[in-house]
Short mmCIF file of N, CA and C in Angstrom, two decimals:
data_model
loop_
_atom_site.label_atom_id
_atom_site.label_comp_id
_atom_site.label_asym_id
_atom_site.label_seq_id
_atom_site.Cartn_x
_atom_site.Cartn_y
_atom_site.Cartn_z
N MET A 1 0.71 -0.88 0.05
CA MET A 1 -0.55 0.08 -0.54
C MET A 1 0.37 1.50 0.02
N LYS A 2 -0.19 2.37 -0.21
CA LYS A 2 1.03 3.51 -0.79
C LYS A 2 0.37 4.00 0.64
N ILE A 3 1.57 4.87 1.12
CA ILE A 3 0.52 5.90 2.29
C ILE A 3 1.20 7.47 2.68
N GLY A 4 0.52 8.22 2.36
CA GLY A 4 0.95 9.26 2.31
C GLY A 4 1.55 10.17 4.25
N ILE A 5 1.71 11.50 3.90
CA ILE A 5 2.04 11.61 5.66
C ILE A 5 1.56 12.52 5.64
N ASP A 6 1.57 13.72 6.00
CA ASP A 6 1.56 15.23 6.11
C ASP A 6 2.96 14.82 7.09
N ALA A 7 3.56 15.31 6.72
CA ALA A 7 5.26 15.51 7.66
C ALA A 7 5.82 16.41 8.31
N TYR A 8 4.99 17.63 8.17
CA TYR A 8 5.17 18.86 8.03
C TYR A 8 6.19 19.84 9.29
N TYR A 9 5.75 17.91 10.41
CA TYR A 9 7.01 18.79 11.45
C TYR A 9 8.21 18.54 11.38
N LEU A 10 8.86 17.77 10.67
CA LEU A 10 10.12 17.53 9.57
C LEU A 10 10.46 19.49 9.77
N TYR A 11 9.95 20.11 9.67
CA TYR A 11 9.79 21.01 8.93
C TYR A 11 10.03 22.58 10.38
N SER A 12 9.28 21.87 11.10
CA SER A 12 8.82 23.01 12.16
C SER A 12 10.24 23.37 12.37
N LYS A 13 10.04 24.97 12.75
CA LYS A 13 10.75 25.47 13.54
C LYS A 13 10.86 24.44 15.43
N THR A 14 10.07 24.41 16.37
CA THR A 14 9.68 24.18 17.02
C THR A 14 8.54 23.67 17.32
N ASN A 15 8.70 21.93 18.08
CA ASN A 15 7.22 21.35 17.46
C ASN A 15 7.24 21.38 19.98
N THR A 16 5.91 21.11 19.20
CA THR A 16 4.03 21.04 21.37
C THR A 16 4.50 19.09 20.83
N GLY A 17 3.39 18.85 20.70
CA GLY A 17 2.31 18.18 21.11
C GLY A 17 2.45 17.53 19.88
N ILE A 18 1.38 17.95 19.44
CA ILE A 18 1.20 17.26 17.67
C ILE A 18 2.64 17.33 17.03
N GLY A 19 3.41 18.34 16.72
CA GLY A 19 4.36 17.99 16.59
C GLY A 19 5.12 16.49 16.92
N TYR A 20 5.19 16.08 18.36
CA TYR A 20 6.32 15.61 18.86
C TYR A 20 5.54 14.16 18.58
N TYR A 21 4.05 14.53 18.60
CA TYR A 21 3.62 12.45 18.17
C TYR A 21 3.88 12.19 17.31
N VAL A 22 3.53 12.82 15.55
CA VAL A 22 3.86 12.62 14.47
C VAL A 22 4.66 12.17 13.77
N LEU A 23 6.46 13.02 15.12
CA LEU A 23 7.55 12.45 14.74
C LEU A 23 7.28 11.21 14.93
N ASN A 24 7.27 11.29 16.55
CA ASN A 24 7.72 10.28 16.87
C ASN A 24 7.13 8.61 16.35
N LEU A 25 5.12 8.91 15.54
CA LEU A 25 4.91 8.34 14.47
C LEU A 25 5.48 8.07 13.64
N LEU A 26 6.20 8.06 12.89
CA LEU A 26 7.39 8.15 11.95
C LEU A 26 8.56 7.13 12.57
N LEU A 27 9.40 7.22 13.02
CA LEU A 27 10.15 7.38 13.91
C LEU A 27 8.67 5.79 13.95
N GLY A 28 8.43 4.96 14.79
CA GLY A 28 8.12 4.30 15.29
C GLY A 28 7.21 3.26 13.77
N LEU A 29 7.06 3.94 12.78
CA LEU A 29 6.99 3.19 11.51
C LEU A 29 7.93 2.83 10.79
N SER A 30 8.18 3.37 10.89
CA SER A 30 9.49 2.41 9.94
C SER A 30 9.89 1.89 11.27
N ARG A 31 10.53 1.69 12.55
CA ARG A 31 11.65 0.82 12.77
C ARG A 31 9.97 -0.84 12.72
N VAL A 32 8.84 -0.87 12.09
CA VAL A 32 8.22 -1.42 12.18
C VAL A 32 8.18 -2.08 10.88
N ASP A 33 7.70 -1.66 10.32
CA ASP A 33 6.05 -1.50 8.40
C ASP A 33 7.86 -1.60 7.60
N GLY A 34 7.75 -3.27 7.07
CA GLY A 34 9.24 -3.25 5.48
C GLY A 34 7.73 -3.65 4.66
N ARG A 35 6.12 -3.56 4.57
CA ARG A 35 5.88 -3.89 3.43
C ARG A 35 5.17 -2.60 3.15
N ASN A 36 4.59 -1.39 3.88
CA ASN A 36 4.44 -0.10 2.86
C ASN A 36 5.49 0.48 2.39
N THR A 37 5.20 1.48 1.02
CA THR A 37 5.59 2.15 0.86
C THR A 37 5.33 3.72 1.46
N TYR A 38 5.17 3.81 2.29
CA TYR A 38 5.51 5.85 2.46
C TYR A 38 6.06 7.13 1.68
N TYR A 39 5.32 8.15 1.86
CA TYR A 39 5.60 9.08 1.77
C TYR A 39 5.38 10.41 2.34
N LEU A 40 6.09 11.44 2.86
CA LEU A 40 6.54 12.08 4.02
C LEU A 40 6.37 13.08 2.65
N TYR A 41 5.53 14.14 2.52
CA TYR A 41 5.91 15.51 2.70
C TYR A 41 5.98 16.67 3.20
N THR A 42 6.42 17.36 3.40
CA THR A 42 6.91 18.36 4.42
C THR A 42 7.66 18.94 3.07
N PRO A 43 7.73 20.71 3.41
CA PRO A 43 8.02 20.98 3.74
C PRO A 43 9.73 21.30 2.69
N ALA A 44 10.70 20.88 4.02
CA ALA A 44 12.01 20.91 4.10
C ALA A 44 12.22 20.32 4.69
N VAL A 45 13.82 19.78 5.13
CA VAL A 45 14.26 19.60 7.05
C VAL A 45 14.40 19.73 7.53
N ARG A 46 14.37 20.15 8.64
CA ARG A 46 15.36 20.76 9.57
C ARG A 46 15.42 19.86 10.57
N ASN A 47 14.80 19.10 11.45
CA ASN A 47 14.35 18.63 12.26
C ASN A 47 14.97 16.79 11.61
N GLN A 48 16.49 17.09 11.25
CA GLN A 48 17.94 16.41 10.41
C GLN A 48 17.80 14.77 11.68
N GLY A 49 17.74 14.94 12.49
CA GLY A 49 17.58 14.05 13.55
C GLY A 49 16.89 13.21 13.04
N TYR A 50 15.59 13.09 12.58
CA TYR A 50 14.41 12.84 13.39
C TYR A 50 14.15 11.73 12.13
N ALA A 51 14.76 13.02 10.18
CA ALA A 51 14.43 12.11 9.26
C ALA A 51 15.95 11.61 9.13
N VAL A 52 16.36 11.40 9.73
CA VAL A 52 18.03 10.15 9.08
C VAL A 52 17.58 8.94 9.72
N GLU A 53 17.34 8.78 10.96
CA GLU A 53 16.79 7.41 11.24
C GLU A 53 15.34 7.13 10.65
N ILE A 54 14.76 7.11 10.44
CA ILE A 54 14.15 7.28 9.51
C ILE A 54 13.64 7.10 8.12
N LEU A 55 14.61 7.51 7.83
CA LEU A 55 15.75 7.03 6.17
C LEU A 55 15.85 5.33 6.82
N LYS A 56 15.44 5.29 7.42
CA LYS A 56 16.65 3.81 8.10
C LYS A 56 16.27 2.62 7.05
N ASN A 57 14.23 2.90 6.61
CA ASN A 57 13.75 2.62 6.34
C ASN A 57 14.17 2.06 5.20
N LYS A 58 14.43 2.34 3.65
CA LYS A 58 14.71 2.11 2.94
C LYS A 58 12.85 1.71 2.10
N ARG A 59 11.25 2.24 2.71
CA ARG A 59 9.80 2.55 1.35
C ARG A 59 10.45 3.45 2.71
N PHE A 60 10.61 4.78 3.52
CA PHE A 60 9.92 5.49 3.72
C PHE A 60 10.73 6.63 2.67
N HIS A 61 10.03 7.35 1.74
CA HIS A 61 11.08 9.29 2.06
C HIS A 61 10.75 9.95 1.39
N ILE A 62 10.80 11.10 1.77
CA ILE A 62 10.93 11.94 2.29
C ILE A 62 10.75 12.70 1.34
N VAL A 63 9.49 13.92 1.42
CA VAL A 63 9.15 14.42 -0.41
C VAL A 63 8.66 15.49 -0.17
N GLU A 64 9.36 17.01 -0.54
CA GLU A 64 10.14 18.76 -0.13
C GLU A 64 8.98 19.20 -1.03
N ILE A 65 8.52 19.91 -0.69
CA ILE A 65 7.23 20.34 -1.76
C ILE A 65 6.77 21.81 -1.37
N ASP A 66 8.18 22.34 -1.41
CA ASP A 66 8.52 24.44 -1.23
C ASP A 66 7.35 25.27 -1.83
N ASN A 67 6.68 25.92 -1.15
CA ASN A 67 5.73 26.58 -1.13
C ASN A 67 5.50 27.86 -0.88
N CYS A 68 5.36 28.61 -1.75
CA CYS A 68 4.73 30.03 -0.73
C CYS A 68 4.42 29.82 0.54
N LEU A 69 3.39 28.96 1.05
CA LEU A 69 2.62 28.78 2.40
C LEU A 69 3.28 27.92 3.45
N LYS A 70 4.46 27.51 3.38
CA LYS A 70 5.28 27.33 3.50
C LYS A 70 5.12 27.96 5.50
N LYS A 71 5.32 28.81 5.59
CA LYS A 71 4.97 28.63 6.55
C LYS A 71 4.17 29.03 7.82
N HIS A 72 3.05 28.85 6.80
CA HIS A 72 2.19 29.15 8.17
C HIS A 72 1.27 27.12 7.26
N LYS A 73 1.22 26.94 8.19
CA LYS A 73 1.40 25.53 8.39
C LYS A 73 -0.64 25.24 8.12
N ARG A 74 -1.98 25.77 9.31
CA ARG A 74 -2.94 25.80 8.13
C ARG A 74 -2.81 25.95 7.30
N LEU A 75 -2.46 26.45 6.99
CA LEU A 75 -3.02 27.00 4.47
C LEU A 75 -1.54 26.23 4.04
N TRP A 76 -0.99 25.19 3.83
CA TRP A 76 0.49 24.67 3.32
C TRP A 76 0.44 24.22 2.63
N MET A 77 -0.68 22.80 3.43
CA MET A 77 -1.46 21.74 3.50
C MET A 77 -3.09 21.92 1.55
N GLN A 78 -3.27 23.12 1.64
CA GLN A 78 -4.47 23.13 0.94
C GLN A 78 -2.93 23.15 -0.95
N HIS A 79 -2.26 24.11 -0.84
CA HIS A 79 -2.21 24.71 -1.51
C HIS A 79 -1.61 23.18 -3.19
N PRO A 80 -2.32 23.61 -4.83
CA PRO A 80 -2.48 22.92 -5.44
C PRO A 80 -0.80 21.88 -5.98
N SER A 81 0.28 22.47 -5.86
CA SER A 81 1.26 21.28 -5.80
C SER A 81 1.45 20.12 -4.07
N ILE A 82 0.86 20.59 -3.37
CA ILE A 82 0.80 19.31 -2.41
C ILE A 82 -0.36 17.90 -3.82
N LYS A 83 -0.70 18.80 -3.39
CA LYS A 83 -1.84 18.69 -4.87
C LYS A 83 -1.86 17.70 -5.37
N ARG A 84 -1.22 17.42 -6.73
CA ARG A 84 -0.73 17.29 -7.10
C ARG A 84 0.09 15.96 -7.16
N GLN A 85 0.80 15.80 -6.24
CA GLN A 85 2.06 15.35 -5.54
C GLN A 85 1.46 14.49 -5.33
N ILE A 86 0.02 14.38 -3.92
CA ILE A 86 -0.31 12.85 -4.26
C ILE A 86 -0.94 12.45 -5.25
N ARG A 87 -0.35 12.88 -6.49
CA ARG A 87 -1.50 12.12 -7.04
C ARG A 87 -1.41 12.01 -7.93
N LYS A 88 0.77 12.56 -8.79
CA LYS A 88 1.70 11.10 -8.64
C LYS A 88 1.72 10.38 -7.82
N ASP A 89 2.37 10.18 -6.48
CA ASP A 89 2.39 9.70 -5.79
C ASP A 89 1.61 8.10 -5.72
N GLN A 90 0.18 8.53 -7.30
CA GLN A 90 -0.62 6.88 -6.34
C GLN A 90 -1.07 7.24 -5.13
N LEU A 91 -1.27 7.94 -3.23
CA LEU A 91 -1.60 7.20 -3.12
C LEU A 91 -2.38 6.01 -2.35
N ASP A 92 -3.55 5.40 -1.41
CA ASP A 92 -3.98 4.41 -0.79
C ASP A 92 -4.73 4.60 -0.69
N ILE A 93 -3.84 5.48 0.75
CA ILE A 93 -3.77 6.33 2.45
C ILE A 93 -3.28 7.78 2.50
N PHE A 94 -3.51 8.73 3.12
CA PHE A 94 -3.10 10.39 3.31
C PHE A 94 -3.77 10.47 4.67
N LEU A 95 -2.81 10.42 5.51
CA LEU A 95 -3.08 10.27 6.61
C LEU A 95 -2.73 11.90 7.36
N GLY A 96 -3.19 12.23 7.74
CA GLY A 96 -2.96 14.27 8.42
C GLY A 96 -2.67 14.09 9.84
N GLY A 97 -1.91 13.97 10.08
CA GLY A 97 -0.80 13.73 11.35
C GLY A 97 -2.08 14.29 12.26
N GLY A 98 -1.83 15.78 11.84
CA GLY A 98 -2.36 17.06 12.00
C GLY A 98 -4.41 17.28 12.55
N GLU A 99 -4.18 18.68 12.61
CA GLU A 99 -5.93 18.11 12.06
C GLU A 99 -6.03 19.18 10.24
N HIS A 100 -4.89 18.76 10.02
CA HIS A 100 -5.46 19.48 7.63
C HIS A 100 -5.13 18.30 7.11
N PHE A 101 -5.66 18.08 6.13
CA PHE A 101 -5.45 17.44 5.56
C PHE A 101 -5.93 18.63 3.43
N PRO A 102 -5.29 18.38 2.29
CA PRO A 102 -6.38 18.87 1.77
C PRO A 102 -7.65 18.78 0.70
N LEU A 103 -8.67 20.35 1.38
CA LEU A 103 -9.35 19.76 0.76
C LEU A 103 -10.07 20.52 -0.70
N PHE A 104 -10.75 19.78 -0.64
CA PHE A 104 -11.55 20.06 -2.69
C PHE A 104 -10.74 18.52 -2.63
N PHE A 105 -10.81 18.43 -3.16
CA PHE A 105 -9.58 17.37 -4.21
C PHE A 105 -10.45 16.03 -4.53
N ARG A 106 -10.05 16.09 -5.19
CA ARG A 106 -10.49 15.02 -5.84
C ARG A 106 -10.18 13.60 -6.47
N SER A 107 -10.32 12.57 -5.70
CA SER A 107 -9.39 11.54 -5.96
C SER A 107 -9.22 10.26 -5.11
N LYS A 108 -9.18 8.87 -5.80
CA LYS A 108 -9.54 7.47 -5.17
C LYS A 108 -8.83 7.25 -4.31
N THR A 109 -7.87 8.10 -3.46
CA THR A 109 -7.45 7.89 -1.88
C THR A 109 -8.06 8.60 -1.06
N LEU A 110 -7.87 7.58 0.00
CA LEU A 110 -8.91 7.48 1.52
C LEU A 110 -7.24 8.94 1.94
N PHE A 111 -8.38 9.75 2.61
CA PHE A 111 -8.12 10.28 4.13
C PHE A 111 -7.81 10.15 5.44
N CYS A 112 -7.14 10.26 6.31
CA CYS A 112 -7.52 10.03 7.08
C CYS A 112 -6.85 11.08 7.85
N LEU A 113 -6.98 11.23 9.27
CA LEU A 113 -6.64 12.50 10.12
C LEU A 113 -6.93 12.44 11.21
N THR A 114 -6.37 12.91 12.57
CA THR A 114 -6.08 12.25 13.98
C THR A 114 -6.66 13.86 14.97
N ILE A 115 -8.31 13.73 15.28
CA ILE A 115 -8.81 14.65 16.61
C ILE A 115 -8.05 14.63 17.07
N HIS A 116 -7.51 16.17 18.35
CA HIS A 116 -6.18 15.41 18.73
C HIS A 116 -6.58 16.84 20.26
N ASP A 117 -7.53 16.26 21.48
CA ASP A 117 -7.45 16.59 22.23
C ASP A 117 -8.95 17.02 22.70
N VAL A 118 -9.83 16.58 22.62
CA VAL A 118 -11.28 16.43 22.43
C VAL A 118 -12.71 15.89 23.80
N VAL A 119 -11.32 16.75 25.12
CA VAL A 119 -11.68 16.62 26.09
C VAL A 119 -12.46 17.96 26.58
N PHE A 120 -11.82 18.97 25.87
CA PHE A 120 -12.85 19.34 26.17
C PHE A 120 -14.77 20.07 25.95
N LYS A 121 -14.99 18.91 24.82
CA LYS A 121 -15.76 18.59 24.58
C LYS A 121 -17.27 17.92 25.37
N ILE A 122 -15.96 17.26 26.67
CA ILE A 122 -16.72 16.30 26.98
C ILE A 122 -17.03 17.65 28.72
N PHE A 123 -16.37 18.24 29.00
CA PHE A 123 -16.52 18.83 30.09
C PHE A 123 -16.82 19.68 30.00
#
């Protein structure tokens, strides 16, 4: 299966809970999965330590997509260049580790995203 992941956090100067969640998810997957192929979409790689560890698994590929929205996490995923790359890579699944994924995107690709911290809705 071809799996794409929003790996913006490889680019972030500073990370918080969601960033560490995504980076550790990528590390964990790279250590245990030898069957699927992964495409990690990011504007660039600043967190070299994570990238080096993740890329030890040859089924993981970092796809740098530099665009004018790279400084705006919420908007970066909406740029047409990302949508073109997802189509080109013919993904089966796209995982948005944060709450972001390309909107208005027609494709056979299934989209999955993680919703963090909904406890405030309960209380």
